[in-house]
Amino acid sequence: MASAIRLGIVGLVLVALWSWVGPSQLGGPLTFAVTSGISMEPDLSAGDLVLVRRTANIERGQVILYRGDHAGHDVLHRVIAITDGAYTTKGDNNAWVDQDRPTAAQVRGVYWGHIPGAGKWLSVLQSPVGGAAIGGLLLGVLAMSMTPSASTPAAAPSSGPRARYRGPQGRTPSLRTRAAAFAESAMADAAMGTALALIAVGVLLAAWMLMQPARTTITVATSYAHSADWEYQGRTGWEGVLPDYGSAPNPLTQQPTTGQPIFPSVTPLLDATMNYRMTGALQDVSGQARLFVILREDVTGWSQEFELEPWTSFTGNTVSLTSEVDLREAIQALSQFEQSAQINGALYRAVLAAEVRVAGTDDRGAQVTDEYRPFLVFRTELPRLVRVDHGGTVSPEAMAAGIDPLGDLVRDVTPRELVSHAEVDRKVSVLAWDVPVWGLRVVAVALAVVGLAGAFTLHRLRRWADERGEWFRIRARFGSHLAFSPQPPRDPAGREYLDLRSFEDILAMAATHMQPILCVEESQRVTFFVLDLPNAIYRFQLPIPAHGPGHHVATQTA
């Protein structure tokens, strides 16, 4: 009863200790982190081992460990402000504030203490090389602990009789008997040492891998580009409107093309084309596009939109939209505006614009949507001239406000780069191979299971050997060092045998004098002899049960 009470008290103490200082990887409240960089100097330097403890209350001025979305790794910085449940952090040695605003769910704990420089040693122990070194050391210790302490005697002469296992009436022994005999052999010792080593390596590897996060956050950049080419060509729309210059060449007979000025009185119709192309990493691209024109006046900011081509769906990386623009209608609209507003000499522009909405998937299969708005600006000088001013791309807000950023005249290429954070399997380098952490965890568990299964099997076989008696175990382990004789050896001087207390004493004498062990088997006992002539003959008598499982032995000359 008293021992049970003491055991319960010890258990409660261990549980309380674990709830206070247990590692978080195994369910405890503490997290161990190794610092890098100089952001927290002078208090913390690179290579320090920091202990972080979970807590429900985080206050301004405390140092917290959290997973940074922008940084892509764990961050150990000080809280300088708390706003709406989010923490603003900053490194003590940094001149800037962190971009991340972690919440309580992202915080792994609050600084509890640190050991200067200990993180470097922990990093070595956490590495595969360090784990292998520890496993090898345990392997040696376990193998040494499983090695028999008795010295090994000399082998029996090859010409003498040796013990052979035989069942009753000389039958071949059962598989169970042979397995039990193997369990007492030197090979079984090596197998047991290997099994225990597998357990040790598996447990160490599992502990190391549990300290490593199975997932890590990487920065993924997806690059692609929008491009738009503008083309236009003026047309007369009717015949016989040009003046007759006789034999002199008419300077306006050639219809204007892309980049050339347009004279509405000669070529009042304009065929405008926008050629769109998507280049880059996006796949399965599809979308919609439309074409429109915005008439605007620079001084007053007046503008009016006219649709040329409605929304048109497309599949693939390219689409082309073509529309006819009647410059006479545009000039008429501008003239009506001048008359209504009672202004003269206004500066007008016609913004030929397109709007493209695309959707696709990136290399990771994530859905990506984007919008692109190329434009081409014409300056109009009523009512005589329309000429290209500039082109480019613009946001819808800027386009509605009539702001025309400078750009290429008839072509625009706008690159895009989508930067995101993705969680992937974390890998570690093992013998030049990058192995996922979860894979090493599986290997660690498999090693431990195989080791446990092997150790249990050998333990069970040795239990079977114990059931067959000591004589069975002696033959299994030292059979190659035993020589059988039908009669006990005699001392030429007629002296009595020197009796020893145990078989281990016989082993020691045989090893000391480099002599084999002679065996004389009788119905109820086996007698072992070691000759130390002319000094003495040592003897040990081992009783055996009649007709026991270890009794049946036949001798056969090797």
Coordinates of C-alpha atoms in Angstrom, one line a residue:
M1 CA 0.0 0.0 0.0
A2 CA 2.8 2.4 0.9
S3 CA 4.6 1.6 -2.3
A4 CA 1.5 2.3 -4.3
I5 CA 1.1 5.7 -2.6
R6 CA 4.7 6.6 -3.3
L7 CA 4.3 5.6 -6.9
G8 CA 1.2 7.8 -7.2
I9 CA 3.0 10.8 -5.6
V10 CA 5.9 10.3 -8.1
G11 CA 3.4 10.2 -10.9
L12 CA 1.7 13.4 -9.8
V13 CA 5.1 15.1 -9.5
L14 CA 6.1 14.0 -13.0
V15 CA 2.7 15.2 -14.5
A16 CA 3.1 18.6 -12.8
L17 CA 6.7 18.9 -14.0
W18 CA 5.7 18.0 -17.5
S19 CA 2.8 20.5 -17.5
W20 CA 5.4 23.2 -16.6
V21 CA 8.5 22.4 -18.7
G22 CA 7.4 19.8 -21.2
P23 CA 8.3 20.4 -24.9
S24 CA 5.5 21.5 -27.1
Q25 CA 6.5 18.9 -29.8
L26 CA 5.4 16.3 -27.2
G27 CA 2.4 18.1 -25.8
G28 CA 4.1 20.4 -23.3
P29 CA 4.0 24.2 -22.9
L30 CA 7.6 25.0 -23.9
T31 CA 9.0 25.6 -27.4
F32 CA 12.7 25.6 -28.1
A33 CA 14.0 28.0 -30.8
V34 CA 17.4 28.9 -32.1
T35 CA 18.0 32.5 -33.0
S36 CA 19.6 33.8 -36.1
G37 CA 20.5 37.3 -37.3
I38 CA 21.1 40.4 -35.2
S39 CA 17.6 41.9 -35.0
M40 CA 17.3 41.3 -31.2
E41 CA 20.8 42.3 -30.1
P42 CA 22.2 43.0 -27.6
D43 CA 19.9 40.8 -25.5
L44 CA 19.8 37.9 -28.0
S45 CA 22.5 36.9 -30.4
A46 CA 22.7 34.4 -33.2
G47 CA 22.9 30.9 -32.0
D48 CA 21.2 31.4 -28.7
L49 CA 18.7 28.7 -27.5
V50 CA 15.5 30.5 -26.5
L51 CA 12.8 28.9 -24.4
V52 CA 9.3 30.1 -25.3
R53 CA 6.2 29.3 -23.2
R54 CA 2.6 29.3 -24.2
T55 CA 0.4 31.9 -22.4
A56 CA -3.1 33.3 -22.8
N57 CA -2.2 36.9 -22.0
I58 CA 0.3 38.8 -24.2
E59 CA 1.2 42.3 -23.2
R60 CA 2.9 45.2 -24.8
G61 CA 6.7 45.0 -24.4
Q62 CA 6.9 41.1 -24.3
V63 CA 8.9 39.2 -26.8
I64 CA 6.8 36.7 -28.8
L65 CA 7.5 33.9 -31.2
Y66 CA 5.2 33.7 -34.2
R67 CA 5.0 32.5 -37.7
G68 CA 5.5 35.4 -40.1
D69 CA 3.5 35.3 -43.3
H70 CA 5.7 37.9 -45.1
A71 CA 9.0 36.5 -43.6
G72 CA 8.0 32.9 -44.3
H73 CA 9.6 31.6 -41.1
D74 CA 9.3 31.9 -37.3
V75 CA 10.0 35.4 -35.9
L76 CA 11.1 36.3 -32.4
H77 CA 10.4 40.0 -31.9
R78 CA 9.0 42.4 -29.3
V79 CA 5.4 43.6 -29.2
I80 CA 5.2 47.4 -29.5
A81 CA 1.5 47.8 -30.0
I82 CA -1.8 45.8 -29.8
T83 CA -4.6 46.8 -32.1
D84 CA -7.9 45.0 -32.6
G85 CA -6.3 41.7 -31.4
A86 CA -3.3 42.0 -33.7
Y87 CA 0.2 42.5 -32.5
T88 CA 2.6 45.0 -34.0
T89 CA 6.2 43.7 -33.6
K90 CA 9.7 45.0 -34.1
G91 CA 13.2 43.8 -33.6
D92 CA 15.1 45.6 -30.8
N93 CA 18.0 46.2 -33.2
N94 CA 15.8 47.1 -36.2
A95 CA 14.9 50.5 -37.4
W96 CA 11.6 49.4 -39.0
V97 CA 8.4 47.8 -37.9
D98 CA 7.5 44.2 -39.1
Q99 CA 5.0 43.9 -41.9
D100 CA 3.2 41.0 -40.2
R101 CA 0.4 41.6 -37.8
P102 CA 0.1 38.2 -36.0
T103 CA -2.9 37.3 -34.0
A104 CA -3.1 35.2 -30.8
A105 CA -3.7 32.1 -33.0
Q106 CA -0.3 32.6 -34.8
V107 CA 1.7 33.2 -31.6
R108 CA 3.6 30.1 -30.4
G109 CA 4.6 31.6 -27.1
V110 CA 6.2 34.3 -25.0
Y111 CA 9.9 34.5 -24.2
W112 CA 10.7 32.6 -21.0
G113 CA 14.5 32.5 -21.0
H114 CA 17.5 31.7 -23.1
I115 CA 20.9 29.9 -23.0
P116 CA 23.6 31.9 -24.8
G117 CA 25.3 29.9 -27.6
A118 CA 23.4 26.6 -26.8
G119 CA 21.5 26.7 -30.0
K120 CA 24.6 25.9 -32.0
W121 CA 25.0 22.6 -30.1
L122 CA 21.3 21.9 -30.4
S123 CA 21.5 22.4 -34.2
V124 CA 24.3 19.8 -34.3
L125 CA 22.4 17.3 -32.2
Q126 CA 19.2 17.9 -34.4
S127 CA 21.1 17.2 -37.6
P128 CA 21.1 13.7 -39.2
V129 CA 24.9 13.5 -38.5
G130 CA 24.3 14.2 -34.8
G131 CA 21.5 11.8 -34.6
A132 CA 23.5 9.1 -36.2
A133 CA 26.4 9.7 -33.8
I134 CA 24.1 9.4 -30.8
G135 CA 22.5 6.3 -32.3
G136 CA 25.9 4.7 -33.0
L137 CA 27.0 5.4 -29.4
L138 CA 23.8 3.8 -28.0
L139 CA 24.4 0.9 -30.4
G140 CA 27.8 0.3 -29.0
V141 CA 26.6 0.5 -25.4
L142 CA 23.7 -1.8 -26.0
A143 CA 25.8 -4.3 -27.9
M144 CA 28.4 -4.3 -25.0
S145 CA 25.6 -4.8 -22.5
M146 CA 24.4 -7.8 -24.4
T147 CA 27.8 -9.5 -24.8
P148 CA 28.4 -12.4 -22.3
S149 CA 30.8 -11.5 -19.6
A150 CA 32.4 -14.9 -19.4
S151 CA 35.6 -15.6 -21.3
T152 CA 35.4 -17.9 -24.3
P153 CA 37.2 -21.2 -24.0
A154 CA 39.1 -23.0 -26.6
A155 CA 37.2 -24.8 -29.3
A156 CA 36.9 -28.6 -29.2
P157 CA 39.3 -30.5 -31.5
S158 CA 37.8 -31.0 -35.0
S159 CA 38.5 -34.7 -34.8
G160 CA 36.6 -35.2 -31.5
P161 CA 32.9 -35.9 -31.1
R162 CA 30.5 -32.9 -30.9
A163 CA 27.0 -32.3 -29.7
R164 CA 24.3 -32.7 -32.2
Y165 CA 20.7 -31.9 -31.4
R166 CA 18.4 -34.9 -31.7
G167 CA 14.9 -35.4 -30.5
P168 CA 13.6 -38.5 -28.8
Q169 CA 14.7 -41.7 -30.6
G170 CA 17.1 -39.6 -32.8
R171 CA 14.4 -37.6 -34.5
T172 CA 15.1 -34.2 -35.9
P173 CA 14.2 -31.5 -33.4
S174 CA 11.2 -29.2 -34.0
L175 CA 11.4 -25.8 -35.4
R176 CA 10.6 -24.3 -32.0
T177 CA 13.5 -26.2 -30.4
R178 CA 15.9 -25.1 -33.1
A179 CA 14.7 -21.5 -32.7
A180 CA 15.2 -21.7 -29.0
A181 CA 18.7 -23.0 -29.6
F182 CA 19.4 -20.1 -31.9
A183 CA 18.2 -17.6 -29.2
E184 CA 21.1 -18.7 -27.0
S185 CA 23.7 -18.5 -29.7
A186 CA 26.2 -15.7 -30.2
M187 CA 24.4 -14.8 -33.4
A188 CA 21.3 -14.1 -31.3
D189 CA 23.3 -11.8 -29.2
A190 CA 24.3 -9.8 -32.3
A191 CA 20.7 -9.9 -33.4
M192 CA 19.4 -8.6 -30.1
G193 CA 22.0 -5.8 -30.1
T194 CA 20.9 -4.9 -33.6
A195 CA 17.2 -4.9 -32.5
L196 CA 17.9 -2.7 -29.5
A197 CA 20.0 -0.4 -31.7
L198 CA 17.1 -0.1 -34.2
I199 CA 14.8 0.9 -31.3
A200 CA 17.3 3.5 -30.1
V201 CA 17.9 4.9 -33.5
G202 CA 14.2 4.9 -34.3
V203 CA 13.3 6.7 -31.0
L204 CA 16.1 9.3 -31.5
L205 CA 15.2 9.9 -35.1
A206 CA 11.5 10.2 -34.1
A207 CA 12.4 12.7 -31.3
W208 CA 14.5 14.7 -33.7
M209 CA 11.9 14.7 -36.4
L210 CA 9.1 15.7 -34.0
M211 CA 11.2 18.8 -33.2
Q212 CA 11.1 19.7 -36.9
P213 CA 8.0 21.2 -38.5
A214 CA 6.6 18.9 -41.2
R215 CA 5.5 21.8 -43.3
T216 CA 7.2 25.0 -44.3
T217 CA 6.2 28.2 -46.0
I218 CA 7.8 29.2 -49.2
T219 CA 7.5 32.3 -51.4
V220 CA 6.0 31.5 -54.8
A221 CA 6.3 34.0 -57.6
T222 CA 4.2 33.6 -60.7
S223 CA 5.3 35.8 -63.6
Y224 CA 3.2 36.7 -66.7
A225 CA 2.6 39.7 -68.9
H226 CA -0.2 41.4 -70.7
S227 CA 0.5 43.0 -74.1
A228 CA -1.7 45.0 -76.5
D229 CA -1.0 46.2 -80.0
W230 CA -3.2 49.0 -81.5
E231 CA -3.8 49.2 -85.2
Y232 CA -6.0 51.7 -87.1
Q233 CA -6.7 52.7 -90.7
G234 CA -8.8 55.6 -92.0
R235 CA -11.5 55.3 -94.7
T236 CA -13.4 57.8 -96.7
G237 CA -16.8 56.1 -96.5
W238 CA -18.0 57.7 -99.7
E239 CA -16.7 58.4 -103.2
G240 CA -16.0 61.7 -105.1
V241 CA -15.5 63.9 -102.1
L242 CA -11.9 64.7 -102.8
P243 CA -11.1 67.9 -104.8
D244 CA -9.9 67.6 -108.3
Y245 CA -6.2 68.6 -108.5
G246 CA -5.9 67.9 -112.2
S247 CA -2.6 66.5 -113.2
A248 CA -1.0 67.4 -109.8
P249 CA -0.8 64.5 -107.2
N250 CA -3.3 64.6 -104.4
P251 CA -1.5 64.5 -101.1
L252 CA -4.5 63.1 -99.3
T253 CA -5.4 60.1 -101.6
Q254 CA -3.4 57.7 -99.4
Q255 CA -5.5 56.5 -96.5
P256 CA -3.8 57.0 -93.1
T257 CA -2.6 54.0 -91.2
T258 CA -1.3 53.3 -87.7
G259 CA 0.7 56.2 -86.2
Q260 CA -0.3 58.7 -89.0
P261 CA -2.5 61.7 -88.5
I262 CA -6.2 61.5 -89.5
F263 CA -8.1 64.2 -91.3
P264 CA -11.8 63.7 -90.6
S265 CA -12.9 65.8 -93.6
V266 CA -11.1 63.3 -95.9
T267 CA -11.3 60.0 -94.0
P268 CA -14.1 60.3 -91.5
L269 CA -14.2 56.5 -90.7
L270 CA -11.6 54.8 -88.6
D271 CA -11.2 51.0 -88.3
A272 CA -9.5 50.4 -84.9
T273 CA -8.1 47.0 -83.8
M274 CA -6.8 45.9 -80.4
N275 CA -4.7 42.7 -80.4
Y276 CA -4.3 41.3 -76.9
R277 CA -1.9 38.5 -75.9
M278 CA -1.1 36.8 -72.5
T279 CA 2.4 35.5 -72.1
G280 CA 4.0 33.7 -69.1
A281 CA 3.2 31.0 -66.6
L282 CA -0.6 31.0 -66.5
Q283 CA -2.4 28.1 -68.0
D284 CA -6.0 27.4 -69.1
V285 CA -6.5 31.1 -69.8
S286 CA -9.9 32.5 -70.6
G287 CA -11.7 35.8 -70.2
Q288 CA -13.7 38.7 -71.6
A289 CA -12.8 41.8 -73.5
R290 CA -14.5 45.0 -74.7
L291 CA -13.6 48.1 -76.7
F292 CA -14.8 51.6 -76.1
V293 CA -13.9 55.3 -76.6
I294 CA -13.9 58.2 -74.1
L295 CA -14.2 61.8 -75.3
R296 CA -12.8 64.3 -72.9
E297 CA -11.8 67.9 -72.5
D298 CA -8.7 68.7 -70.6
V299 CA -9.5 72.0 -69.1
T300 CA -13.0 71.3 -67.6
G301 CA -12.5 67.5 -67.2
W302 CA -15.7 66.8 -69.1
S303 CA -15.8 63.2 -70.5
Q304 CA -18.3 60.9 -72.2
E305 CA -17.9 57.2 -72.9
F306 CA -19.2 55.4 -76.1
E307 CA -19.1 51.7 -76.4
L308 CA -17.6 50.2 -79.6
E309 CA -17.5 46.5 -79.0
P310 CA -19.5 44.9 -76.1
W311 CA -18.0 42.3 -73.8
T312 CA -16.8 39.3 -75.8
S313 CA -15.7 36.0 -74.3
F314 CA -12.6 34.3 -75.5
T315 CA -10.5 31.2 -74.6
G316 CA -6.8 31.0 -74.9
N317 CA -4.0 33.5 -74.6
T318 CA -5.1 35.9 -77.4
V319 CA -8.1 37.9 -78.5
S320 CA -8.6 40.7 -81.2
L321 CA -11.3 43.3 -81.2
T322 CA -12.1 45.5 -84.2
S323 CA -14.6 48.3 -84.4
E324 CA -15.5 51.1 -86.7
V325 CA -15.3 54.7 -85.3
D326 CA -17.2 57.4 -87.1
L327 CA -15.1 60.6 -86.5
R328 CA -18.0 62.7 -87.7
E329 CA -20.1 61.6 -84.8
A330 CA -17.3 62.3 -82.4
I331 CA -16.7 65.8 -83.8
Q332 CA -20.4 66.5 -83.7
A333 CA -20.6 65.5 -80.0
L334 CA -17.6 67.7 -79.2
S335 CA -19.2 70.6 -81.1
Q336 CA -22.4 70.2 -79.2
F337 CA -20.5 70.3 -76.0
E338 CA -18.8 73.5 -76.9
Q339 CA -22.1 75.2 -77.8
S340 CA -23.8 73.9 -74.6
A341 CA -20.9 74.9 -72.4
Q342 CA -20.3 78.1 -74.3
I343 CA -16.5 77.6 -74.5
N344 CA -14.1 78.0 -77.3
G345 CA -10.6 76.7 -78.0
A346 CA -11.0 73.7 -75.7
L347 CA -8.4 70.9 -75.8
Y348 CA -10.0 67.6 -76.6
R349 CA -8.8 64.1 -76.6
A350 CA -10.3 60.8 -77.7
V351 CA -9.2 57.8 -75.5
L352 CA -9.5 54.6 -77.5
A353 CA -9.6 52.0 -74.7
A354 CA -10.0 48.3 -74.1
E355 CA -10.8 46.3 -70.9
V356 CA -9.7 42.7 -70.6
R357 CA -10.6 40.4 -67.7
V358 CA -8.7 37.1 -67.7
A359 CA -8.6 34.0 -65.5
G360 CA -6.2 31.1 -65.4
T361 CA -4.2 28.8 -63.1
D362 CA -0.6 29.1 -62.0
D363 CA 2.0 26.3 -61.7
R364 CA 0.5 25.1 -58.4
G365 CA -3.0 24.9 -59.8
A366 CA -4.3 28.0 -57.9
Q367 CA -6.8 30.2 -59.6
V368 CA -5.6 33.6 -60.8
T369 CA -7.8 36.5 -62.0
D370 CA -6.6 39.8 -63.3
E371 CA -7.7 42.9 -65.3
Y372 CA -5.8 44.8 -68.0
R373 CA -6.8 48.1 -69.5
P374 CA -4.7 49.3 -72.5
F375 CA -5.5 52.6 -74.2
L376 CA -4.5 54.8 -77.1
V377 CA -5.0 58.6 -76.9
F378 CA -5.8 60.8 -79.9
R379 CA -5.6 64.6 -79.6
T380 CA -8.3 66.4 -81.6
E381 CA -8.1 69.8 -83.1
L382 CA -11.6 70.6 -84.2
P383 CA -12.6 70.0 -86.7
R384 CA -9.6 69.5 -88.8
L385 CA -7.1 67.1 -87.3
V386 CA -7.0 64.0 -85.1
R387 CA -3.5 62.7 -84.3
V388 CA -2.0 60.1 -81.9
D389 CA -0.9 61.6 -78.6
H390 CA 0.2 58.6 -76.5
G391 CA -0.9 55.2 -75.1
G392 CA -0.4 52.8 -72.3
T393 CA -2.5 51.3 -69.5
V394 CA -4.5 52.9 -66.8
S395 CA -6.6 51.9 -63.8
P396 CA -10.4 52.4 -64.0
E397 CA -10.3 55.2 -61.4
A398 CA -7.6 57.0 -63.4
M399 CA -9.4 56.4 -66.6
A400 CA -12.7 57.8 -65.2
A401 CA -10.8 60.8 -63.9
G402 CA -9.4 61.5 -67.4
I403 CA -5.7 61.0 -66.4
D404 CA -3.5 59.8 -69.3
P405 CA -0.2 58.4 -68.1
L406 CA 2.6 58.5 -70.6
G407 CA 3.3 55.2 -72.5
D408 CA 4.2 53.8 -75.8
L409 CA 2.2 55.0 -78.7
V410 CA 0.6 51.9 -80.1
R411 CA 2.0 49.1 -78.0
D412 CA 1.9 48.3 -74.3
V413 CA 3.5 45.4 -72.4
T414 CA 2.7 45.2 -68.7
P415 CA 4.4 42.5 -66.7
R416 CA 2.8 41.0 -63.6
E417 CA 4.3 39.0 -60.7
L418 CA 2.1 37.4 -58.2
V419 CA 3.9 36.7 -54.9
S420 CA 2.2 34.3 -52.5
H421 CA 3.2 32.0 -49.7
A422 CA 2.5 28.3 -50.0
E423 CA 2.9 25.6 -47.4
V424 CA 4.9 22.6 -48.7
D425 CA 6.4 19.5 -47.2
R426 CA 9.6 20.4 -45.4
K427 CA 12.6 18.4 -46.5
V428 CA 16.0 17.7 -44.9
S429 CA 19.2 16.5 -46.5
V430 CA 20.2 12.9 -45.7
L431 CA 23.2 11.5 -47.6
A432 CA 22.7 14.0 -50.5
W433 CA 19.0 13.1 -50.8
D434 CA 16.2 15.5 -49.8
V435 CA 13.8 13.5 -47.7
P436 CA 10.4 14.9 -46.4
V437 CA 10.1 15.2 -42.7
W438 CA 7.0 13.1 -42.7
G439 CA 8.9 10.4 -44.5
L440 CA 11.7 10.4 -41.9
R441 CA 9.0 10.1 -39.2
V442 CA 7.6 7.0 -41.0
V443 CA 11.1 5.6 -41.2
A444 CA 11.7 6.3 -37.5
V445 CA 8.5 4.6 -36.5
A446 CA 9.3 1.6 -38.8
L447 CA 12.8 1.2 -37.3
A448 CA 11.4 1.3 -33.8
V449 CA 8.6 -1.2 -34.7
V450 CA 11.0 -3.6 -36.4
G451 CA 13.4 -3.3 -33.5
L452 CA 10.7 -4.0 -30.9
A453 CA 9.4 -6.9 -32.9
G454 CA 12.9 -8.4 -33.2
A455 CA 13.7 -7.9 -29.5
F456 CA 10.3 -9.4 -28.4
T457 CA 10.8 -12.4 -30.7
L458 CA 14.3 -13.1 -29.4
H459 CA 13.1 -12.6 -25.8
R460 CA 10.3 -15.1 -26.3
L461 CA 12.7 -17.6 -27.9
R462 CA 15.0 -17.2 -24.9
R463 CA 12.1 -17.9 -22.6
W464 CA 11.5 -21.1 -24.5
A465 CA 15.2 -21.9 -24.0
D466 CA 14.9 -21.3 -20.3
E467 CA 12.1 -23.8 -20.1
R468 CA 14.4 -26.5 -21.5
G469 CA 16.9 -26.1 -18.7
E470 CA 20.5 -25.0 -18.3
W471 CA 22.0 -27.9 -20.2
F472 CA 20.0 -26.9 -23.3
R473 CA 21.3 -23.4 -23.0
I474 CA 24.9 -24.5 -22.5
R475 CA 24.8 -26.6 -25.7
A476 CA 23.2 -23.8 -27.7
R477 CA 25.7 -21.2 -26.7
F478 CA 28.9 -23.2 -26.2
G479 CA 28.3 -26.3 -28.3
S480 CA 31.4 -25.7 -30.5
H481 CA 33.6 -25.7 -27.4
L482 CA 32.4 -29.0 -26.0
A483 CA 34.0 -32.3 -26.6
F484 CA 32.1 -35.4 -25.6
S485 CA 33.7 -38.5 -24.0
P486 CA 32.1 -41.8 -22.9
Q487 CA 34.4 -41.9 -19.8
P488 CA 35.6 -39.2 -17.5
P489 CA 39.3 -38.3 -17.9
R490 CA 41.7 -39.8 -15.3
D491 CA 44.6 -38.1 -13.5
P492 CA 47.8 -40.2 -14.0
A493 CA 48.7 -39.4 -10.4
G494 CA 45.4 -40.7 -9.1
R495 CA 44.3 -37.4 -7.5
E496 CA 40.7 -36.4 -7.0
Y497 CA 38.9 -33.9 -9.2
L498 CA 38.7 -30.3 -8.2
D499 CA 35.0 -29.5 -8.1
L500 CA 33.8 -26.0 -9.2
R501 CA 30.6 -24.3 -8.2
S502 CA 29.2 -23.2 -11.6
F503 CA 29.6 -23.7 -15.3
E504 CA 30.9 -20.1 -15.5
D505 CA 33.9 -21.3 -13.4
I506 CA 34.5 -24.1 -15.9
L507 CA 34.4 -21.5 -18.7
A508 CA 36.9 -19.4 -16.9
M509 CA 39.3 -22.3 -16.3
A510 CA 38.9 -23.4 -19.9
A511 CA 39.7 -19.9 -21.1
T512 CA 42.6 -19.6 -18.7
H513 CA 44.3 -22.8 -19.7
M514 CA 43.2 -22.6 -23.4
Q515 CA 41.6 -26.1 -23.1
P516 CA 38.4 -27.4 -24.5
I517 CA 35.6 -28.6 -22.2
L518 CA 35.1 -32.4 -22.0
C519 CA 31.5 -33.5 -21.4
V520 CA 30.3 -36.9 -20.0
E521 CA 26.5 -37.1 -20.3
E522 CA 24.7 -39.5 -18.1
S523 CA 21.0 -40.1 -17.5
Q524 CA 20.6 -37.7 -14.6
R525 CA 23.5 -35.4 -15.0
V526 CA 26.2 -33.9 -17.3
T527 CA 29.8 -33.6 -16.0
F528 CA 32.2 -31.0 -17.4
F529 CA 36.0 -31.4 -17.2
V530 CA 38.9 -29.1 -17.9
L531 CA 42.3 -30.6 -17.9
D532 CA 45.2 -28.8 -16.3
L533 CA 47.7 -31.7 -16.3
P534 CA 49.9 -32.4 -14.6
N535 CA 48.5 -30.1 -12.0
A536 CA 44.8 -31.1 -11.7
I537 CA 41.5 -31.8 -13.4
Y538 CA 38.6 -29.4 -12.8
R539 CA 35.0 -30.7 -12.7
F540 CA 31.5 -29.3 -12.6
Q541 CA 28.4 -31.6 -12.3
L542 CA 25.1 -30.3 -13.7
P543 CA 22.0 -32.3 -12.8
I544 CA 19.4 -32.6 -15.6
P545 CA 15.8 -33.8 -15.3
A546 CA 15.1 -37.2 -16.6
H547 CA 13.5 -37.2 -20.1
G548 CA 13.4 -33.4 -20.0
P549 CA 13.3 -31.3 -23.1
G550 CA 17.0 -30.7 -22.9
H551 CA 18.0 -34.3 -22.3
H552 CA 18.1 -35.8 -25.7
V553 CA 21.6 -35.5 -27.1
A554 CA 23.4 -37.7 -29.5
T555 CA 27.1 -37.5 -30.3
Q556 CA 28.5 -37.6 -33.7
T557 CA 32.1 -37.3 -34.9
A558 CA 32.5 -34.1 -36.9

